[in-house]
Amino acid sequence: MLKKLILAGLAASLAVTLGGAGSSLAETKPGRGSDPVIYHSHKEKGSPCEGLAGCTFVQLKGDPKTGASEAVFTLKAGTPFSPHWHTSPEHVVGVSGVMLWHVEGRKTYRVGAGDYLYYPSKAVHWGKCAPGADCVYYVYDSKPYDFHPAER
C-alpha cells in the first residue's frame, strides 16, 4: 500500500508540473508549504459521491469548488459511471482494482494499480469498475471541479 501511495504522490507532483500550476522554490524546500496529508484507505470510508451509488471519495487537498484539488475515489466492483465531462483536465492514477475507462473518440483504457491516465478539458468519458474487486483511484484536477452529464 505504501508503494501505491508513493506512486499517487509522484503522480500528483507530475500532474502539478504538467498542469502548468508549477510551484516556487520556497514551496518545495523542506519545512515550507502546506501541512502533510496522510490518507489511510483501510480506516477512512469517505463521503458518498453525488448521484452515483456505489461510489465514495475522500478529499485530500484543495477546495474543488474554488481551484485545484486532489481526491481518492472508490467504486464498488461492477459499478458503472455515465458519460460526462469536466472543465478541468483530469489526471488519474489507479491504486487498486481495474477501471475500464472510455474517452470519447479514443479507445477504452484499462486503469489498474500504478497506471496513469490523462485526458484533456471537456473530454467526454464514462466507464465502470471491472467485476472482481472494488476500484480505488486518485484524481487531480487543476481547475475547480464541475460535472456535466453528456450523451453519447
Tab-separated table of N, CA, C and O in Angstrom, residues 14-130:
chain	number	residue	atom	x	y	z
A	14	LEU	N	3.674	15.179	-10.670
A	14	LEU	CA	3.720	15.229	-12.125
A	14	LEU	C	2.524	16.004	-12.662
A	14	LEU	O	2.655	16.824	-13.555
A	15	ALA	N	1.354	15.770	-12.070
A	15	ALA	CA	0.143	16.453	-12.519
A	15	ALA	C	0.264	17.951	-12.340
A	15	ALA	O	-0.116	18.725	-13.217
A	16	VAL	N	0.821	18.385	-11.223
A	16	VAL	CA	1.003	19.816	-10.994
A	16	VAL	C	1.956	20.386	-12.036
A	16	VAL	O	1.715	21.433	-12.621
A	17	THR	N	3.039	19.669	-12.302
A	17	THR	CA	4.012	20.134	-13.281
A	17	THR	C	3.392	20.187	-14.673
A	17	THR	O	3.493	21.190	-15.372
A	18	LEU	N	2.723	19.111	-15.084
A	18	LEU	CA	2.121	19.062	-16.411
A	18	LEU	C	0.957	20.015	-16.553
A	18	LEU	O	0.686	20.526	-17.624
A	19	GLY	N	0.259	20.243	-15.440
A	19	GLY	CA	-0.908	21.111	-15.468
A	19	GLY	C	-0.553	22.584	-15.508
A	19	GLY	O	-1.431	23.430	-15.590
A	20	GLY	N	0.729	22.916	-15.433
A	20	GLY	CA	1.141	24.302	-15.514
A	20	GLY	C	0.953	25.060	-14.226
A	20	GLY	O	1.065	26.276	-14.182
A	21	ALA	N	0.656	24.353	-13.143
A	21	ALA	CA	0.407	25.032	-11.883
A	21	ALA	C	1.696	25.285	-11.123
A	21	ALA	O	1.673	25.904	-10.084
A	22	GLY	N	2.858	24.782	-11.615
A	22	GLY	CA	4.174	24.954	-11.007
A	22	GLY	C	4.205	25.587	-9.639
A	22	GLY	O	3.309	26.281	-9.255
A	23	SER	N	5.240	25.349	-8.887
A	23	SER	CA	5.358	25.941	-7.565
A	23	SER	C	6.695	26.644	-7.458
A	23	SER	O	7.622	26.365	-8.190
A	24	SER	N	6.779	27.559	-6.524
A	24	SER	CA	8.035	28.268	-6.324
A	24	SER	C	8.991	27.408	-5.528
A	24	SER	O	8.589	26.461	-4.862
A	25	LEU	N	10.275	27.756	-5.555
A	25	LEU	CA	11.261	27.013	-4.778
A	25	LEU	C	10.949	27.067	-3.299
A	25	LEU	O	11.169	26.114	-2.578
A	26	ALA	N	10.401	28.183	-2.821
A	26	ALA	CA	10.076	28.309	-1.398
A	26	ALA	C	9.086	27.235	-0.975
A	26	ALA	O	9.139	26.740	0.137
A	27	GLU	N	8.187	26.849	-1.870
A	27	GLU	CA	7.191	25.841	-1.530
A	27	GLU	C	7.770	24.431	-1.540
A	27	GLU	O	7.188	23.531	-0.956
A	28	THR	N	8.893	24.228	-2.213
A	28	THR	CA	9.432	22.880	-2.331
A	28	THR	C	10.547	22.591	-1.336
A	28	THR	O	10.988	21.471	-1.234
A	29	LYS	N	11.042	23.600	-0.619
A	29	LYS	CA	12.094	23.376	0.367
A	29	LYS	C	11.508	22.694	1.596
A	29	LYS	O	10.365	22.935	1.960
A	30	PRO	N	12.291	21.835	2.241
A	30	PRO	CA	11.802	21.169	3.460
A	30	PRO	C	11.322	22.189	4.494
A	30	PRO	O	11.928	23.245	4.667
A	31	GLY	N	10.207	21.846	5.151
A	31	GLY	CA	9.688	22.696	6.213
A	31	GLY	C	8.812	23.831	5.729
A	31	GLY	O	8.344	24.625	6.519
A	32	ARG	N	8.581	23.928	4.425
A	32	ARG	CA	7.750	25.010	3.901
A	32	ARG	C	6.589	24.439	3.114
A	32	ARG	O	6.600	23.304	2.696
A	33	GLY	N	5.584	25.255	2.892
A	33	GLY	CA	4.437	24.831	2.104
A	33	GLY	C	3.298	24.370	2.991
A	33	GLY	O	3.218	24.741	4.156
A	34	SER	N	2.423	23.547	2.466
A	34	SER	CA	1.243	23.121	3.210
A	34	SER	C	1.578	22.018	4.212
A	34	SER	O	2.665	21.461	4.212
A	35	ASP	N	0.618	21.730	5.060
A	35	ASP	CA	0.788	20.668	6.054
A	35	ASP	C	0.821	19.307	5.376
A	35	ASP	O	0.241	19.114	4.310
A	36	PRO	N	1.502	18.336	6.001
A	36	PRO	CA	1.480	16.970	5.460
A	36	PRO	C	0.049	16.427	5.422
A	36	PRO	O	-0.796	16.810	6.231
A	37	VAL	N	-0.212	15.549	4.465
A	37	VAL	CA	-1.523	14.910	4.333
A	37	VAL	C	-1.294	13.406	4.334
A	37	VAL	O	-0.439	12.906	3.608
A	38	ILE	N	-2.062	12.695	5.139
A	38	ILE	CA	-1.985	11.229	5.145
A	38	ILE	C	-3.396	10.683	4.953
A	38	ILE	O	-4.356	11.207	5.506
A	39	TYR	N	-3.515	9.679	4.129
A	39	TYR	CA	-4.796	9.025	3.865
A	39	TYR	C	-4.613	7.534	4.117
A	39	TYR	O	-3.753	6.902	3.520
A	40	HIS	N	-5.410	6.975	5.004
A	40	HIS	CA	-5.369	5.545	5.306
A	40	HIS	C	-6.630	4.903	4.731
A	40	HIS	O	-7.701	5.010	5.312
A	41	SER	N	-6.490	4.246	3.595
A	41	SER	CA	-7.665	3.684	2.920
A	41	SER	C	-8.375	2.639	3.762
A	41	SER	O	-9.577	2.455	3.625
A	42	HIS	N	-7.656	1.954	4.624
A	42	HIS	CA	-8.293	0.923	5.445
A	42	HIS	C	-9.041	1.530	6.635
A	42	HIS	O	-9.814	0.837	7.281
A	43	LYS	N	-8.853	2.821	6.921
A	43	LYS	CA	-9.513	3.466	8.049
A	43	LYS	C	-10.614	4.430	7.630
A	43	LYS	O	-11.579	4.610	8.350
A	44	GLU	N	-10.462	5.077	6.490
A	44	GLU	CA	-11.388	6.128	6.084
A	44	GLU	C	-12.387	5.608	5.056
A	44	GLU	O	-12.006	5.073	4.035
A	45	LYS	N	-13.678	5.791	5.367
A	45	LYS	CA	-14.727	5.282	4.490
A	45	LYS	C	-15.078	6.249	3.371
A	45	LYS	O	-15.549	5.854	2.338
A	46	GLY	N	-14.883	7.523	3.552
A	46	GLY	CA	-15.190	8.502	2.517
A	46	GLY	C	-16.625	8.965	2.549
A	46	GLY	O	-17.462	8.457	3.297
A	47	SER	N	-16.914	9.937	1.713
A	47	SER	CA	-18.250	10.515	1.569
A	47	SER	C	-18.885	9.968	0.300
A	47	SER	O	-18.180	9.689	-0.668
A	48	PRO	N	-20.214	9.868	0.277
A	48	PRO	CA	-20.871	9.386	-0.946
A	48	PRO	C	-20.643	10.360	-2.106
A	48	PRO	O	-20.649	11.572	-1.922
A	49	CYS	N	-20.456	9.812	-3.296
A	49	CYS	CA	-20.356	10.634	-4.499
A	49	CYS	C	-21.772	11.058	-4.881
A	49	CYS	O	-22.683	10.218	-4.891
A	50	GLU	N	-21.945	12.309	-5.199
A	50	GLU	CA	-23.261	12.818	-5.550
A	50	GLU	C	-23.774	12.152	-6.826
A	50	GLU	O	-23.090	12.150	-7.856
A	51	GLY	N	-24.939	11.525	-6.733
A	51	GLY	CA	-25.584	10.949	-7.899
A	51	GLY	C	-25.024	9.624	-8.396
A	51	GLY	O	-25.371	9.192	-9.481
A	52	LEU	N	-24.144	8.965	-7.617
A	52	LEU	CA	-23.587	7.689	-8.072
A	52	LEU	C	-23.517	6.703	-6.915
A	52	LEU	O	-22.606	6.757	-6.089
A	53	ALA	N	-24.486	5.807	-6.866
A	53	ALA	CA	-24.489	4.764	-5.837
A	53	ALA	C	-23.271	3.872	-6.033
A	53	ALA	O	-22.834	3.628	-7.159
A	54	GLY	N	-22.696	3.410	-4.934
A	54	GLY	CA	-21.529	2.533	-5.016
A	54	GLY	C	-20.220	3.283	-5.127
A	54	GLY	O	-19.174	2.688	-5.375
A	55	CYS	N	-20.258	4.609	-4.947
A	55	CYS	CA	-19.059	5.439	-5.069
A	55	CYS	C	-18.874	6.266	-3.804
A	55	CYS	O	-19.839	6.825	-3.276
A	56	THR	N	-17.639	6.322	-3.321
A	56	THR	CA	-17.283	7.215	-2.220
A	56	THR	C	-15.985	7.929	-2.590
A	56	THR	O	-15.258	7.488	-3.467
A	57	PHE	N	-15.720	9.053	-1.892
A	57	PHE	CA	-14.480	9.772	-2.141
A	57	PHE	C	-13.968	10.397	-0.858
A	57	PHE	O	-14.718	10.647	0.077
A	58	VAL	N	-12.667	10.631	-0.832
A	58	VAL	CA	-12.009	11.347	0.254
A	58	VAL	C	-11.279	12.521	-0.387
A	58	VAL	O	-10.450	12.326	-1.282
A	59	GLN	N	-11.622	13.742	0.039
A	59	GLN	CA	-10.935	14.937	-0.457
A	59	GLN	C	-9.591	15.022	0.240
A	59	GLN	O	-9.529	15.069	1.467
A	60	LEU	N	-8.502	15.014	-0.502
A	60	LEU	CA	-7.165	15.029	0.076
A	60	LEU	C	-6.628	16.440	0.256
A	60	LEU	O	-6.147	16.792	1.327
A	61	LYS	N	-6.648	17.215	-0.824
A	61	LYS	CA	-6.107	18.578	-0.787
A	61	LYS	C	-6.921	19.478	-1.689
A	61	LYS	O	-7.522	19.023	-2.652
A	62	GLY	N	-6.881	20.755	-1.388
A	62	GLY	CA	-7.529	21.751	-2.222
A	62	GLY	C	-9.020	21.812	-1.989
A	62	GLY	O	-9.603	20.982	-1.298
A	63	ASP	N	-9.620	22.834	-2.544
A	63	ASP	CA	-11.067	23.014	-2.484
A	63	ASP	C	-11.598	22.882	-3.901
A	63	ASP	O	-11.361	23.757	-4.738
A	64	PRO	N	-12.295	21.780	-4.207
A	64	PRO	CA	-12.750	21.558	-5.583
A	64	PRO	C	-13.727	22.622	-6.078
A	64	PRO	O	-13.956	22.734	-7.272
A	65	LYS	N	-14.285	23.422	-5.177
A	65	LYS	CA	-15.206	24.481	-5.596
A	65	LYS	C	-14.467	25.726	-6.092
A	65	LYS	O	-15.026	26.509	-6.847
A	66	THR	N	-13.211	25.893	-5.661
A	66	THR	CA	-12.516	27.143	-5.971
A	66	THR	C	-11.212	26.988	-6.753
A	66	THR	O	-10.687	27.973	-7.255
A	67	GLY	N	-10.647	25.789	-6.826
A	67	GLY	CA	-9.375	25.647	-7.515
A	67	GLY	C	-8.926	24.209	-7.619
A	67	GLY	O	-9.725	23.280	-7.547
A	68	ALA	N	-7.624	24.043	-7.753
A	68	ALA	CA	-7.036	22.712	-7.894
A	68	ALA	C	-7.360	21.844	-6.685
A	68	ALA	O	-7.466	22.345	-5.561
A	69	SER	N	-7.532	20.544	-6.936
A	69	SER	CA	-7.848	19.636	-5.842
A	69	SER	C	-7.390	18.222	-6.166
A	69	SER	O	-7.168	17.869	-7.326
A	70	GLU	N	-7.249	17.430	-5.101
A	70	GLU	CA	-6.856	16.033	-5.199
A	70	GLU	C	-7.826	15.210	-4.364
A	70	GLU	O	-8.195	15.616	-3.263
A	71	ALA	N	-8.226	14.055	-4.876
A	71	ALA	CA	-9.153	13.188	-4.163
A	71	ALA	C	-8.869	11.731	-4.497
A	71	ALA	O	-8.274	11.425	-5.533
A	72	VAL	N	-9.305	10.851	-3.610
A	72	VAL	CA	-9.261	9.415	-3.853
A	72	VAL	C	-10.707	8.926	-3.915
A	72	VAL	O	-11.508	9.227	-3.026
A	73	PHE	N	-11.021	8.202	-4.976
A	73	PHE	CA	-12.365	7.668	-5.178
A	73	PHE	C	-12.346	6.154	-5.048
A	73	PHE	O	-11.363	5.512	-5.423
A	74	THR	N	-13.451	5.597	-4.578
A	74	THR	CA	-13.637	4.148	-4.521
A	74	THR	C	-14.961	3.818	-5.185
A	74	THR	O	-15.995	4.412	-4.854
A	75	LEU	N	-14.927	2.890	-6.138
A	75	LEU	CA	-16.138	2.384	-6.787
A	75	LEU	C	-16.259	0.905	-6.463
A	75	LEU	O	-15.276	0.164	-6.557
A	76	LYS	N	-17.450	0.488	-6.098
A	76	LYS	CA	-17.704	-0.931	-5.863
A	76	LYS	C	-17.512	-1.701	-7.166
A	76	LYS	O	-17.793	-1.186	-8.257
A	77	ALA	N	-17.030	-2.928	-7.063
A	77	ALA	CA	-16.821	-3.780	-8.235
A	77	ALA	C	-18.078	-3.816	-9.089
A	77	ALA	O	-19.187	-3.967	-8.570
A	78	GLY	N	-17.926	-3.643	-10.400
A	78	GLY	CA	-19.037	-3.694	-11.345
A	78	GLY	C	-19.814	-2.398	-11.479
A	78	GLY	O	-20.709	-2.298	-12.312
A	79	THR	N	-19.496	-1.374	-10.690
A	79	THR	CA	-20.240	-0.107	-10.727
A	79	THR	C	-19.865	0.707	-11.964
A	79	THR	O	-18.695	1.013	-12.184
A	80	PRO	N	-20.869	1.092	-12.775
A	80	PRO	CA	-20.591	1.939	-13.929
A	80	PRO	C	-20.724	3.426	-13.566
A	80	PRO	O	-21.360	3.776	-12.581
A	81	PHE	N	-20.102	4.290	-14.382
A	81	PHE	CA	-20.379	5.723	-14.284
A	81	PHE	C	-20.718	6.226	-15.681
A	81	PHE	O	-20.143	5.796	-16.680
A	82	SER	N	-21.712	7.115	-15.747
A	82	SER	CA	-22.284	7.539	-17.022
A	82	SER	C	-21.428	8.602	-17.723
A	82	SER	O	-20.590	9.251	-17.101
A	83	PRO	N	-21.673	8.804	-19.024
A	83	PRO	CA	-20.912	9.797	-19.778
A	83	PRO	C	-21.043	11.200	-19.179
A	83	PRO	O	-22.147	11.640	-18.843
A	84	HIS	N	-19.906	11.866	-19.057
A	84	HIS	CA	-19.874	13.229	-18.525
A	84	HIS	C	-18.537	13.878	-18.897
A	84	HIS	O	-17.666	13.218	-19.449
A	85	TRP	N	-18.418	15.155	-18.576
A	85	TRP	CA	-17.162	15.868	-18.808
A	85	TRP	C	-16.956	16.904	-17.714
A	85	TRP	O	-17.878	17.228	-16.965
A	86	HIS	N	-15.718	17.389	-17.624
A	86	HIS	CA	-15.336	18.396	-16.635
A	86	HIS	C	-14.595	19.526	-17.348
A	86	HIS	O	-13.945	19.295	-18.370
A	87	THR	N	-14.654	20.721	-16.787
A	87	THR	CA	-13.892	21.844	-17.333
A	87	THR	C	-12.398	21.604	-17.174
A	87	THR	O	-11.604	21.948	-18.050
A	88	SER	N	-12.006	21.009	-16.072
A	88	SER	CA	-10.591	20.738	-15.815
A	88	SER	C	-10.121	19.488	-16.545
A	88	SER	O	-10.858	18.501	-16.627
A	89	PRO	N	-8.893	19.508	-17.058
A	89	PRO	CA	-8.311	18.231	-17.487
A	89	PRO	C	-8.163	17.352	-16.248
A	89	PRO	O	-8.095	17.875	-15.131
A	90	GLU	N	-8.146	16.049	-16.428
A	90	GLU	CA	-8.016	15.168	-15.268
A	90	GLU	C	-6.798	14.262	-15.385
A	90	GLU	O	-6.468	13.770	-16.462
A	91	HIS	N	-6.169	14.063	-14.244
A	91	HIS	CA	-5.030	13.167	-14.094
A	91	HIS	C	-5.489	12.070	-13.136
A	91	HIS	O	-5.910	12.360	-12.025
A	92	VAL	N	-5.429	10.822	-13.580
A	92	VAL	CA	-5.940	9.691	-12.798
A	92	VAL	C	-4.820	8.673	-12.590
A	92	VAL	O	-4.106	8.337	-13.537
A	93	VAL	N	-4.688	8.179	-11.358
A	93	VAL	CA	-3.736	7.113	-11.058
A	93	VAL	C	-4.514	5.976	-10.393
A	93	VAL	O	-5.217	6.193	-9.393
A	94	GLY	N	-4.414	4.780	-10.953
A	94	GLY	CA	-5.052	3.619	-10.355
A	94	GLY	C	-4.320	3.197	-9.100
A	94	GLY	O	-3.090	3.163	-9.063
A	95	VAL	N	-5.080	2.871	-8.056
A	95	VAL	CA	-4.494	2.402	-6.800
A	95	VAL	C	-4.768	0.909	-6.624
A	95	VAL	O	-3.867	0.143	-6.306
A	96	SER	N	-6.021	0.481	-6.857
A	96	SER	CA	-6.342	-0.950	-6.803
A	96	SER	C	-7.577	-1.219	-7.649
A	96	SER	O	-8.338	-0.310	-7.974
A	97	GLY	N	-7.781	-2.481	-7.992
A	97	GLY	CA	-8.874	-2.840	-8.882
A	97	GLY	C	-8.533	-2.426	-10.310
A	97	GLY	O	-7.442	-1.935	-10.589
A	98	VAL	N	-9.481	-2.627	-11.227
A	98	VAL	CA	-9.280	-2.248	-12.633
A	98	VAL	C	-10.485	-1.457	-13.106
A	98	VAL	O	-11.619	-1.943	-13.070
A	99	MET	N	-10.214	-0.229	-13.532
A	99	MET	CA	-11.252	0.616	-14.131
A	99	MET	C	-11.189	0.458	-15.640
A	99	MET	O	-10.103	0.443	-16.231
A	100	LEU	N	-12.343	0.342	-16.268
A	100	LEU	CA	-12.459	0.349	-17.724
A	100	LEU	C	-12.938	1.743	-18.091
A	100	LEU	O	-14.090	2.087	-17.848
A	101	TRP	N	-12.053	2.567	-18.619
A	101	TRP	CA	-12.288	3.997	-18.789
A	101	TRP	C	-12.401	4.302	-20.280
A	101	TRP	O	-11.459	4.093	-21.033
A	102	HIS	N	-13.550	4.799	-20.696
A	102	HIS	CA	-13.770	5.162	-22.097
A	102	HIS	C	-13.622	6.676	-22.234
A	102	HIS	O	-14.207	7.424	-21.459
A	103	VAL	N	-12.858	7.108	-23.206
A	103	VAL	CA	-12.739	8.527	-23.526
A	103	VAL	C	-13.218	8.663	-24.970
A	103	VAL	O	-12.684	8.021	-25.873
A	104	GLU	N	-14.259	9.481	-25.160
A	104	GLU	CA	-14.894	9.609	-26.472
A	104	GLU	C	-13.880	9.921	-27.568
A	104	GLU	O	-12.993	10.762	-27.403
A	105	GLY	N	-14.008	9.177	-28.669
A	105	GLY	CA	-13.126	9.376	-29.805
A	105	GLY	C	-11.793	8.657	-29.665
A	105	GLY	O	-10.934	8.753	-30.529
A	106	ARG	N	-11.634	7.953	-28.550
A	106	ARG	CA	-10.392	7.223	-28.319
A	106	ARG	C	-10.760	5.797	-27.918
A	106	ARG	O	-11.903	5.413	-27.917
A	107	LYS	N	-9.785	5.025	-27.521
A	107	LYS	CA	-10.051	3.644	-27.144
A	107	LYS	C	-10.485	3.545	-25.678
A	107	LYS	O	-10.536	4.537	-24.965
A	108	THR	N	-10.779	2.314	-25.263
A	108	THR	CA	-11.060	2.039	-23.856
A	108	THR	C	-9.738	1.775	-23.156
A	108	THR	O	-8.911	1.017	-23.657
A	109	TYR	N	-9.543	2.414	-22.014
A	109	TYR	CA	-8.299	2.258	-21.258
A	109	TYR	C	-8.553	1.414	-20.015
A	109	TYR	O	-9.538	1.626	-19.316
A	110	ARG	N	-7.665	0.468	-19.755
A	110	ARG	CA	-7.690	-0.320	-18.514
A	110	ARG	C	-6.749	0.380	-17.543
A	110	ARG	O	-5.556	0.486	-17.804
A	111	VAL	N	-7.311	0.877	-16.450
A	111	VAL	CA	-6.521	1.602	-15.456
A	111	VAL	C	-6.471	0.757	-14.189
A	111	VAL	O	-7.468	0.623	-13.477
A	112	GLY	N	-5.312	0.151	-13.951
A	112	GLY	CA	-5.102	-0.676	-12.766
A	112	GLY	C	-4.105	-0.020	-11.827
A	112	GLY	O	-3.679	1.122	-12.036
A	113	ALA	N	-3.705	-0.752	-10.811
A	113	ALA	CA	-2.763	-0.238	-9.815
A	113	ALA	C	-1.487	0.266	-10.480
A	113	ALA	O	-0.851	-0.458	-11.240
A	114	GLY	N	-1.146	1.521	-10.225
A	114	GLY	CA	0.067	2.106	-10.765
A	114	GLY	C	-0.070	2.707	-12.143
A	114	GLY	O	0.861	3.342	-12.635
A	115	ASP	N	-1.217	2.539	-12.800
A	115	ASP	CA	-1.411	3.106	-14.138
A	115	ASP	C	-1.821	4.571	-14.040
A	115	ASP	O	-2.487	4.987	-13.085
A	116	TYR	N	-1.437	5.361	-15.047
A	116	TYR	CA	-1.736	6.786	-15.099
A	116	TYR	C	-2.531	7.072	-16.358
A	116	TYR	O	-2.183	6.584	-17.445
A	117	LEU	N	-3.613	7.847	-16.233
A	117	LEU	CA	-4.428	8.254	-17.376
A	117	LEU	C	-4.660	9.753	-17.293
A	117	LEU	O	-5.028	10.265	-16.235
A	118	TYR	N	-4.430	10.441	-18.394
A	118	TYR	CA	-4.709	11.873	-18.511
A	118	TYR	C	-5.683	12.049	-19.657
A	118	TYR	O	-5.569	11.385	-20.692
A	119	TYR	N	-6.648	12.951	-19.482
A	119	TYR	CA	-7.468	13.365	-20.608
A	119	TYR	C	-7.751	14.856	-20.466
A	119	TYR	O	-7.799	15.398	-19.368
A	120	PRO	N	-7.900	15.534	-21.601
A	120	PRO	CA	-7.999	16.991	-21.587
A	120	PRO	C	-9.355	17.515	-21.108
A	120	PRO	O	-10.323	16.759	-20.976
A	121	SER	N	-9.380	18.798	-20.899
A	121	SER	CA	-10.593	19.517	-20.533
A	121	SER	C	-11.730	19.164	-21.493
A	121	SER	O	-11.516	19.057	-22.708
A	122	LYS	N	-12.889	18.964	-20.950
A	122	LYS	CA	-14.132	18.731	-21.693
A	122	LYS	C	-14.171	17.423	-22.468
A	122	LYS	O	-15.062	17.216	-23.288
A	123	ALA	N	-13.249	16.497	-22.203
A	123	ALA	CA	-13.292	15.185	-22.848
A	123	ALA	C	-14.425	14.360	-22.217
A	123	ALA	O	-14.447	14.157	-21.005
A	124	VAL	N	-15.350	13.918	-23.037
A	124	VAL	CA	-16.451	13.082	-22.534
A	124	VAL	C	-15.875	11.714	-22.189
A	124	VAL	O	-15.150	11.113	-22.985
A	125	HIS	N	-16.190	11.243	-20.998
A	125	HIS	CA	-15.682	9.942	-20.547
A	125	HIS	C	-16.735	9.222	-19.716
A	125	HIS	O	-17.634	9.844	-19.161
A	126	TRP	N	-16.618	7.896	-19.673
A	126	TRP	CA	-17.521	7.042	-18.923
A	126	TRP	C	-16.829	5.711	-18.728
A	126	TRP	O	-15.768	5.464	-19.280
A	127	GLY	N	-17.416	4.844	-17.930
A	127	GLY	CA	-16.800	3.544	-17.744
A	127	GLY	C	-17.382	2.781	-16.590
A	127	GLY	O	-18.521	3.014	-16.183
A	128	LYS	N	-16.562	1.881	-16.041
A	128	LYS	CA	-17.013	1.094	-14.898
A	128	LYS	C	-15.825	0.440	-14.217
A	128	LYS	O	-14.760	0.278	-14.811
A	129	CYS	N	-16.067	0.078	-12.976
A	129	CYS	CA	-15.101	-0.725	-12.234
A	129	CYS	C	-15.335	-2.166	-12.670
A	129	CYS	O	-16.464	-2.661	-12.615
A	130	ALA	N	-14.295	-2.822	-13.121
A	130	ALA	CA	-14.427	-4.211	-13.573
A	130	ALA	C	-14.892	-5.093	-12.415
A	130	ALA	O	-14.598	-4.813	-11.247
